[in-house]
C-alpha positions as a LaTeX table, in Angstrom:
\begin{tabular}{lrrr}
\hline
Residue & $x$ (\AA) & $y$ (\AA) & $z$ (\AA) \\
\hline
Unk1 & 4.67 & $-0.33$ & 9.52 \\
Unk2 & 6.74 & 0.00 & 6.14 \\
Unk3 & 5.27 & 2.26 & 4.15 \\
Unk4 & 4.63 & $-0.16$ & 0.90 \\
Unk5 & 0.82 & $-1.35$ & $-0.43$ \\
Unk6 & 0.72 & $-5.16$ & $-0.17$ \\
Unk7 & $-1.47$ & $-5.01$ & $-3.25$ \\
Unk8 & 0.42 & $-2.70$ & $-5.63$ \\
Unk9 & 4.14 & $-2.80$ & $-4.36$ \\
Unk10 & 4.08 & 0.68 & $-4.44$ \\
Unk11 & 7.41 & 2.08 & $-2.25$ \\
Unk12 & 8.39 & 5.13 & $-1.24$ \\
Unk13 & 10.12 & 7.36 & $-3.62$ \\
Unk14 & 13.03 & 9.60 & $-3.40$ \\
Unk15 & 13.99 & 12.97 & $-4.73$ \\
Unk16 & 14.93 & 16.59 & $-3.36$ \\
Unk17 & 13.23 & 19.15 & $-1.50$ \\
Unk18 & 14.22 & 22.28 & $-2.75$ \\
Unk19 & 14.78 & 25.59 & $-1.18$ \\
Unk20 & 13.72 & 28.97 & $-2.11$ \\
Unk21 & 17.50 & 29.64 & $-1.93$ \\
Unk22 & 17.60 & 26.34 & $-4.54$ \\
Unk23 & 19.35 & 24.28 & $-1.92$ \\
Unk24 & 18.72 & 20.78 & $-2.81$ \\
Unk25 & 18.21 & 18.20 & 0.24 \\
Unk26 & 17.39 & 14.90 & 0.39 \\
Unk27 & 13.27 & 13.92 & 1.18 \\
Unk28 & 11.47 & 10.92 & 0.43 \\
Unk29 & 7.78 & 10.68 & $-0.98$ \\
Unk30 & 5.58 & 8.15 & 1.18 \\
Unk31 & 2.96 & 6.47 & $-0.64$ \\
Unk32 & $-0.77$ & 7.20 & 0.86 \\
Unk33 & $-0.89$ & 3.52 & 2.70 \\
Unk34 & $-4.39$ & 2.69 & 4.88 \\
Unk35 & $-4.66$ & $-0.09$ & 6.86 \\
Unk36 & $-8.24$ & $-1.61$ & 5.70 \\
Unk37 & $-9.83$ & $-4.68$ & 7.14 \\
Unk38 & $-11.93$ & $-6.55$ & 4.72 \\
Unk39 & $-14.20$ & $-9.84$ & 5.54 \\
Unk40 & $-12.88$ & $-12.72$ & 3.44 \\
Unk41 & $-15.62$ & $-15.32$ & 2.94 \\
Unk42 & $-13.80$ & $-18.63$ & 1.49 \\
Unk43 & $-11.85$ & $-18.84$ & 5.13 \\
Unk44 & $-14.82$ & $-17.09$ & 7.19 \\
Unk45 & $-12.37$ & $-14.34$ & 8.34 \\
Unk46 & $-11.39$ & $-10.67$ & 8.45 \\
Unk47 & $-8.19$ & $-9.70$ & 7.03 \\
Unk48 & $-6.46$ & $-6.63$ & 7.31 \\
Unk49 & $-4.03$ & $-5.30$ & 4.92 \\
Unk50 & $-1.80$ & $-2.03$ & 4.53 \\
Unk51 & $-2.91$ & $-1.01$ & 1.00 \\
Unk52 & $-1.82$ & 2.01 & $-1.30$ \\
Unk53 & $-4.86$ & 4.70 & $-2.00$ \\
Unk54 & $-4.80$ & 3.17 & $-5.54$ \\
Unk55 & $-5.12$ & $-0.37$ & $-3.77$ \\
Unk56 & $-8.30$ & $-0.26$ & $-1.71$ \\
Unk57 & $-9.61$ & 0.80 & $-5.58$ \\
Unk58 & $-8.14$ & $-1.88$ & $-7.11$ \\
Unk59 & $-9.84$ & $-4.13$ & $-4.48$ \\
Unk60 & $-13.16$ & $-2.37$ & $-5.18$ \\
Unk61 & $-12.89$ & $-3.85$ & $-8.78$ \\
Unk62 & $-11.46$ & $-6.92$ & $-8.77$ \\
Unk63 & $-13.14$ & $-7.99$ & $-5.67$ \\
Unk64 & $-11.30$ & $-9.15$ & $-1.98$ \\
Unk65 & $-10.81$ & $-12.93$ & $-3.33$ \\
Unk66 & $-8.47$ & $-12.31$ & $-6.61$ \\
Unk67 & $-6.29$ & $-9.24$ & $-4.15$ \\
Unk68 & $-5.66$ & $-11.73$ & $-1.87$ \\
Unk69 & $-4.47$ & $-14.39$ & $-4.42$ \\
Unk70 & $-2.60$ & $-11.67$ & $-6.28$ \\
Unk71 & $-1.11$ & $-10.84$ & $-2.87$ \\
Unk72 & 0.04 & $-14.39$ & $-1.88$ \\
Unk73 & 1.33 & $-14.50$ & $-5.53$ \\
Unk74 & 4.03 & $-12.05$ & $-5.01$ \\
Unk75 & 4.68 & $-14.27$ & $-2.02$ \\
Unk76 & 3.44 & $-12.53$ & 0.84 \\
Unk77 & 1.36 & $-13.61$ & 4.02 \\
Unk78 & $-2.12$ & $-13.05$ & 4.75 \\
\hline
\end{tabular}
Protein backbone atom coordinates (compact mmCIF):
# COMPACT_ATOMS: atom_id res chain seq x y z
CA UNK A 1 0.00 0.00 0.00
CA UNK A 2 1.39 3.59 -0.96
CA UNK A 3 1.41 5.54 1.76
CA UNK A 4 -0.99 8.56 0.34
CA UNK A 5 -4.85 9.38 1.80
CA UNK A 6 -7.26 8.88 -1.12
CA UNK A 7 -9.23 11.71 0.43
CA UNK A 8 -6.64 14.42 1.10
CA UNK A 9 -3.66 13.56 -1.32
CA UNK A 10 -1.56 13.85 1.44
CA UNK A 11 2.16 12.12 0.42
CA UNK A 12 4.94 11.41 2.17
CA UNK A 13 7.37 14.10 2.89
CA UNK A 14 11.04 14.34 2.82
CA UNK A 15 13.71 15.97 4.88
CA UNK A 16 16.85 14.94 7.10
CA UNK A 17 17.35 13.06 10.12
CA UNK A 18 19.91 14.60 11.98
CA UNK A 19 22.59 13.30 14.19
CA UNK A 20 23.75 14.32 17.51
CA UNK A 21 27.11 14.59 15.68
CA UNK A 22 24.82 16.99 13.09
CA UNK A 23 25.22 14.46 10.33
CA UNK A 24 22.45 15.06 8.01
CA UNK A 25 20.83 11.82 6.25
CA UNK A 26 18.17 11.38 4.17
CA UNK A 27 14.47 10.09 5.96
CA UNK A 28 11.12 10.45 4.75
CA UNK A 29 7.94 11.42 6.89
CA UNK A 30 4.94 8.89 6.24
CA UNK A 31 1.64 10.31 6.59
CA UNK A 32 -0.62 8.45 9.45
CA UNK A 33 -2.76 6.39 6.61
CA UNK A 34 -5.72 3.80 8.10
CA UNK A 35 -7.40 1.63 6.05
CA UNK A 36 -11.26 2.29 7.12
CA UNK A 37 -14.22 0.51 5.69
CA UNK A 38 -17.31 2.56 5.58
CA UNK A 39 -21.01 1.30 4.40
CA UNK A 40 -22.03 3.35 1.37
CA UNK A 41 -25.83 3.39 1.05
CA UNK A 42 -26.65 4.83 -2.64
CA UNK A 43 -24.82 1.42 -4.10
CA UNK A 44 -25.78 -0.85 -0.92
CA UNK A 45 -22.03 -1.55 -0.32
CA UNK A 46 -18.98 -1.33 1.94
CA UNK A 47 -16.08 0.49 0.73
CA UNK A 48 -12.80 0.58 2.06
CA UNK A 49 -10.39 3.30 1.63
CA UNK A 50 -6.68 4.13 2.81
CA UNK A 51 -7.35 7.58 4.36
CA UNK A 52 -4.92 10.17 6.09
CA UNK A 53 -5.69 10.69 10.11
CA UNK A 54 -7.02 14.11 8.95
CA UNK A 55 -9.25 12.11 6.34
CA UNK A 56 -11.39 9.72 8.37
CA UNK A 57 -12.22 13.48 10.09
CA UNK A 58 -12.94 15.00 7.11
CA UNK A 59 -15.32 12.07 6.35
CA UNK A 60 -16.90 12.51 9.81
CA UNK A 61 -18.04 16.02 8.56
CA UNK A 62 -18.84 15.98 5.27
CA UNK A 63 -20.42 12.65 5.41
CA UNK A 64 -19.27 9.12 3.29
CA UNK A 65 -21.39 10.28 0.06
CA UNK A 66 -19.60 13.83 -0.85
CA UNK A 67 -15.70 11.82 0.14
CA UNK A 68 -16.48 9.47 -2.25
CA UNK A 69 -17.52 11.97 -5.02
CA UNK A 70 -14.62 14.18 -4.02
CA UNK A 71 -12.53 11.01 -4.36
CA UNK A 72 -13.71 9.94 -7.88
CA UNK A 73 -13.24 13.70 -8.69
CA UNK A 74 -9.56 13.62 -8.47
CA UNK A 75 -10.07 10.60 -10.67
CA UNK A 76 -9.59 7.72 -8.60
CA UNK A 77 -11.48 4.28 -8.21
CA UNK A 78 -13.74 3.20 -5.62
Amino acid sequence: MSAHCQLTGRRPGFGNAISHSHRRTRRRFDPNIQRKRYWLPSEGRYVRLALSAKGVKTVDVIGIEAAVARIRARGEKV
